[in-house]
PDB file of C-alpha atoms and ligand atoms in Angstrom:
ATOM      1  CA  UNK A   1      11.498-145.295  65.908  1.00 98.00           C
ATOM      2  CA  UNK A   2       8.770-142.894  64.781  1.00 98.00           C
ATOM      3  CA  UNK A   3       5.345-142.025  66.351  1.00 98.00           C
ATOM      4  CA  UNK A   4       2.813-141.390  63.652  1.00 98.00           C
ATOM      5  CA  UNK A   5      -0.262-139.481  64.793  1.00 98.00           C
ATOM      6  CA  UNK A   6      -3.148-139.410  62.340  1.00 98.00           C
ATOM      7  CA  UNK A   7      -6.261-137.312  62.869  1.00 98.00           C
ATOM      8  CA  UNK A   8      -8.913-138.876  60.748  1.00 97.00           C
ATOM      9  CA  UNK A   9     -12.631-138.929  60.157  1.00 95.00           C
ATOM     10  CA  UNK A  10     -14.417-141.285  62.567  1.00 95.00           C
ATOM     11  CA  UNK A  11     -16.096-143.093  59.893  1.00 96.00           C
ATOM     12  CA  UNK A  12     -12.794-144.062  58.323  1.00 98.00           C
ATOM     13  CA  UNK A  13     -11.555-145.763  61.498  1.00 98.00           C
ATOM     14  CA  UNK A  14     -12.410-149.266  60.532  1.00 98.00           C
ATOM     15  CA  UNK A  15     -10.925-148.913  57.046  1.00 98.00           C
ATOM     16  CA  UNK A  16      -7.711-147.482  58.382  1.00 98.00           C
ATOM     17  CA  UNK A  17      -7.312-150.223  61.067  1.00 98.00           C
ATOM     18  CA  UNK A  18      -7.873-152.893  58.526  1.00 97.00           C
ATOM     19  CA  UNK A  19      -5.271-151.292  56.194  1.00 98.00           C
ATOM     20  CA  UNK A  20      -2.654-151.180  59.033  1.00 98.00           C
ATOM     21  CA  UNK A  21      -3.468-154.703  59.906  1.00 97.00           C
ATOM     22  CA  UNK A  22      -2.900-155.639  56.358  1.00 98.00           C
ATOM     23  CA  UNK A  23       0.687-154.427  56.455  1.00 98.00           C
ATOM     24  CA  UNK A  24       1.487-156.067  59.735  1.00 97.00           C
ATOM     25  CA  UNK A  25       1.047-153.153  62.143  1.00 96.00           C
ATOM     26  CA  UNK A  26      -0.059-154.509  65.486  1.00 91.00           C
ATOM     27  CA  UNK A  27       0.093-151.952  68.330  1.00 94.00           C
ATOM     28  CA  UNK A  28      -1.905-148.783  68.237  1.00 97.00           C
ATOM     29  CA  UNK A  29      -3.793-146.299  70.330  1.00 98.00           C
ATOM     30  CA  UNK A  30      -6.989-144.636  69.469  1.00 98.00           C
ATOM     31  CA  UNK A  31      -8.467-141.504  71.115  1.00 98.00           C
ATOM     32  CA  UNK A  32     -11.749-139.755  70.548  1.00 97.00           C
ATOM     33  CA  UNK A  33     -11.020-136.155  70.188  1.00 95.00           C
ATOM     34  CA  UNK A  34     -12.398-133.000  68.852  1.00 90.00           C
ATOM     35  CA  UNK A  35     -10.685-130.399  66.660  1.00 89.00           C
ATOM     36  CA  UNK A  36     -10.774-128.129  63.713  1.00 87.00           C
ATOM     37  CA  UNK A  37      -8.582-127.240  60.817  1.00 87.00           C
ATOM     38  CA  UNK A  38      -8.602-124.269  58.475  1.00 83.00           C
ATOM     39  CA  UNK A  39     -12.275-124.124  58.085  1.00 75.00           C
ATOM     40  CA  UNK A  40     -12.582-123.857  61.786  1.00 72.00           C
ATOM     41  CA  UNK A  41     -15.348-126.564  61.800  1.00 71.00           C
ATOM     42  CA  UNK A  42     -18.683-124.727  61.123  1.00 66.00           C
ATOM     43  CA  UNK A  43     -18.337-121.025  61.054  1.00 62.00           C
ATOM     44  CA  UNK A  44     -21.253-118.691  61.747  1.00 57.00           C
ATOM     45  CA  UNK A  45     -21.228-115.014  61.124  1.00 60.00           C
ATOM     46  CA  UNK A  46     -23.380-113.244  63.755  1.00 60.00           C
ATOM     47  CA  UNK A  47     -24.222-109.486  63.078  1.00 64.00           C
ATOM     48  CA  UNK A  48     -21.328-109.372  60.732  1.00 65.00           C
ATOM     49  CA  UNK A  49     -18.731-109.531  63.499  1.00 60.00           C
ATOM     50  CA  UNK A  50     -19.139-112.534  65.811  1.00 53.00           C
ATOM     51  CA  UNK A  51     -18.697-116.182  64.948  1.00 56.00           C
ATOM     52  CA  UNK A  52     -18.973-119.416  66.622  1.00 58.00           C
ATOM     53  CA  UNK A  53     -16.380-122.151  66.192  1.00 66.00           C
ATOM     54  CA  UNK A  54     -17.338-125.797  66.419  1.00 78.00           C
ATOM     55  CA  UNK A  55     -15.007-128.519  67.269  1.00 82.00           C
ATOM     56  CA  UNK A  56     -15.870-131.508  65.296  1.00 85.00           C
ATOM     57  CA  UNK A  57     -15.456-135.075  66.387  1.00 88.00           C
ATOM     58  CA  UNK A  58     -12.330-136.776  65.040  1.00 93.00           C
ATOM     59  CA  UNK A  59     -10.359-139.903  65.795  1.00 98.00           C
ATOM     60  CA  UNK A  60      -6.661-139.600  66.795  1.00 98.00           C
ATOM     61  CA  UNK A  61      -4.755-142.722  65.960  1.00 98.00           C
ATOM     62  CA  UNK A  62      -1.240-143.063  67.408  1.00 98.00           C
ATOM     63  CA  UNK A  63       1.208-145.750  66.126  1.00 98.00           C
ATOM     64  CA  UNK A  64       4.800-146.167  66.950  1.00 98.00           C
ATOM     65  CA  UNK A  65       6.768-148.070  64.382  1.00 98.00           C
ATOM     66  CA  UNK A  66      10.354-148.732  63.191  1.00 98.00           C
ATOM     67  CA  UNK A  67      11.771-145.607  61.407  1.00 98.00           C
ATOM     68  CA  UNK A  68      12.249-147.695  58.362  1.00 98.00           C
ATOM     69  CA  UNK A  69       8.543-148.457  58.128  1.00 98.00           C
ATOM     70  CA  UNK A  70       7.315-144.986  58.652  1.00 98.00           C
ATOM     71  CA  UNK A  71       6.843-144.035  55.047  1.00 98.00           C
ATOM     72  CA  UNK A  72       5.108-147.239  54.331  1.00 98.00           C
ATOM     73  CA  UNK A  73       2.714-146.620  57.223  1.00 98.00           C
ATOM     74  CA  UNK A  74       2.083-142.990  56.218  1.00 98.00           C
ATOM     75  CA  UNK A  75       1.206-143.994  52.670  1.00 98.00           C
ATOM     76  CA  UNK A  76      -1.209-146.761  53.942  1.00 98.00           C
ATOM     77  CA  UNK A  77      -2.874-144.230  56.344  1.00 98.00           C
ATOM     78  CA  UNK A  78      -3.206-141.638  53.581  1.00 98.00           C
ATOM     79  CA  UNK A  79      -4.751-144.196  51.087  1.00 98.00           C
ATOM     80  CA  UNK A  80      -7.215-145.452  53.644  1.00 98.00           C
ATOM     81  CA  UNK A  81      -8.272-142.185  55.184  1.00 98.00           C
ATOM     82  CA  UNK A  82      -8.564-139.907  52.094  1.00 97.00           C
ATOM     83  CA  UNK A  83     -11.943-139.125  50.741  1.00 94.00           C
ATOM     84  CA  UNK A  84     -10.700-135.952  48.878  1.00 93.00           C
ATOM     85  CA  UNK A  85     -13.105-133.771  50.886  1.00 90.00           C
ATOM     86  CA  UNK A  86     -12.442-131.102  53.399  1.00 88.00           C
ATOM     87  CA  UNK A  87     -11.728-132.240  56.918  1.00 89.00           C
ATOM     88  CA  UNK A  88      -9.931-135.621  55.917  1.00 94.00           C
ATOM     89  CA  UNK A  89      -7.470-134.872  58.547  1.00 95.00           C
ATOM     90  CA  UNK A  90      -3.810-134.754  59.104  1.00 98.00           C
ATOM     91  CA  UNK A  91      -0.650-136.746  59.977  1.00 98.00           C
ATOM     92  CA  UNK A  92       2.071-135.549  62.304  1.00 98.00           C
ATOM     93  CA  UNK A  93       5.332-137.513  62.741  1.00 98.00           C
ATOM     94  CA  UNK A  94       7.527-137.415  65.885  1.00 98.00           C
ATOM     95  CA  UNK A  95      10.877-139.108  66.930  1.00 98.00           C
ATOM     96  CA  UNK A  96      10.618-141.736  69.676  1.00 98.00           C
ATOM     97  CA  UNK A  97      13.573-141.997  72.050  1.00 98.00           C
ATOM     98  CA  UNK A  98      12.626-145.397  73.510  1.00 98.00           C
ATOM     99  CA  UNK A  99       9.920-147.962  73.893  1.00 98.00           C
ATOM    100  CA  UNK A 100       9.673-150.521  76.686  1.00 98.00           C
ATOM    101  CA  UNK A 101       7.331-153.568  77.094  1.00 98.00           C
ATOM    102  CA  UNK A 102       6.404-153.424  80.784  1.00 98.00           C
ATOM    103  CA  UNK A 103       5.746-157.227  80.987  1.00 98.00           C
ATOM    104  CA  UNK A 104       9.264-158.159  80.094  1.00 98.00           C
ATOM    105  CA  UNK A 105      11.651-155.263  79.646  1.00 97.00           C
ATOM    106  CA  UNK A 106      11.787-155.560  75.931  1.00 97.00           C
ATOM    107  CA  UNK A 107      13.251-152.400  74.581  1.00 98.00           C
ATOM    108  CA  UNK A 108      13.361-150.458  71.251  1.00 97.00           C
ATOM    109  CA  UNK A 109      11.782-151.987  68.202  1.00 97.00           C
ATOM    110  CA  UNK A 110      11.412-155.356  70.105  1.00 97.00           C
ATOM    111  CA  UNK A 111       9.090-153.611  72.322  1.00 96.00           C
ATOM    112  CA  UNK A 112       6.645-152.578  69.531  1.00 95.00           C
TER     113      UNK A 112
HETATM  114  N1  LIG B   1      -2.390-127.477  62.704  1.00 73.73           N
HETATM  115  C1  LIG B   1      -3.059-128.418  63.335  1.00 73.73           C
HETATM  116  N2  LIG B   1      -2.678-128.791  64.694  1.00 73.73           N
HETATM  117  C2  LIG B   1      -3.158-129.690  65.424  1.00 73.73           C
HETATM  118  N3  LIG B   1      -4.388-130.330  64.886  1.00 73.73           N
HETATM  119  C3  LIG B   1      -4.819-129.974  63.576  1.00 73.73           C
HETATM  120  C4  LIG B   1      -4.160-129.009  62.919  1.00 73.73           C
HETATM  121  N4  LIG B   1      -4.776-128.904  61.639  1.00 73.73           N
HETATM  122  C5  LIG B   1      -5.822-129.860  61.851  1.00 73.73           C
HETATM  123  N5  LIG B   1      -5.727-130.440  62.846  1.00 73.73           N
HETATM  124  C6  LIG B   1      -6.633-131.546  63.394  1.00 73.73           C
HETATM  125  O1  LIG B   1      -7.066-132.263  62.306  1.00 73.73           O
HETATM  126  C7  LIG B   1      -8.404-132.329  62.036  1.00 73.73           C
HETATM  127  C8  LIG B   1      -8.735-132.279  60.563  1.00 73.73           C
HETATM  128  O2  LIG B   1      -8.216-131.200  60.016  1.00 73.73           O
HETATM  129  P1  LIG B   1      -8.581-130.860  58.432  1.00 73.73           P
HETATM  130  O3  LIG B   1      -8.356-132.042  57.710  1.00 73.73           O
HETATM  131  O4  LIG B   1      -9.936-130.103  58.493  1.00 73.73           O
HETATM  132  O5  LIG B   1      -7.317-129.746  58.172  1.00 73.73           O
HETATM  133  P2  LIG B   1      -7.477-128.497  57.195  1.00 73.73           P
HETATM  134  O6  LIG B   1      -5.982-127.925  57.317  1.00 73.73           O
HETATM  135  O7  LIG B   1      -8.569-127.753  57.370  1.00 73.73           O
HETATM  136  O8  LIG B   1      -7.443-129.338  55.788  1.00 73.73           O
HETATM  137  P3  LIG B   1      -8.748-129.257  54.748  1.00 73.73           P
HETATM  138  O9  LIG B   1      -8.652-128.019  53.948  1.00 73.73           O
HETATM  139  O10 LIG B   1      -8.525-130.459  53.803  1.00 73.73           O
HETATM  140  O11 LIG B   1      -9.948-129.550  55.500  1.00 73.73           O
HETATM  141  C9  LIG B   1      -8.897-131.152  62.789  1.00 73.73           C
HETATM  142  O12 LIG B   1     -10.346-131.338  63.212  1.00 73.73           O
HETATM  143  C10 LIG B   1      -7.913-131.133  64.083  1.00 73.73           C
HETATM  144  O13 LIG B   1      -8.431-131.984  64.893  1.00 73.73           O
HETATM  145 MG1  LIG B   2     -10.596-128.572  57.343  1.00 73.73          MG
END
C-alpha cells in the first residue's frame, strides 16, 4: 500500500475530490494547512536585508491506496490539480506497512 499526500490549492479541492471519486477512490483525509514552496509565499524585501515569509493556505489530501493503483491516483491528482501556475502544489508518496479497519479487524487492502 502507498500513502499519497497531495498539497494542493484550496480552490482545487472539489475538482480533485470528484476526480478521485471518478476512479473509485473512497477513503481520504483532508487537512487545512499552511505552507510555502520555492517562492516562500510572498516575499518582501525590507531595507534591502530583511524579508517576511508568508505561509499561504493550502489543502493537504492524504489517501492510502493499493500500491498497484498509486500511479493511476497520482496521475488523476496531477490532472485535476494542475493550473500550470506557481503554487500548484506537490505530491509525496510513502510506503504503508499496515491498515486496519477498527470496526471489524479488516487488514491490508481490505481495510481501505
Ligand atoms: N519540500 C517541501 N516539503 C514540504 N512541503 C512542501 C515542500 N515544497 C512545497 N511544499 C508544500 O507545497 C505547497 C505548494 O508548493 P509549491 O507548489 O509552491 O512548490 P514550489 O516548489 O514552489 O513549486 P512552484 O515553483 O510550481 O510554485 C507549499 O505551500 C507547501 O505547503
Ligand atoms: Mg511555489
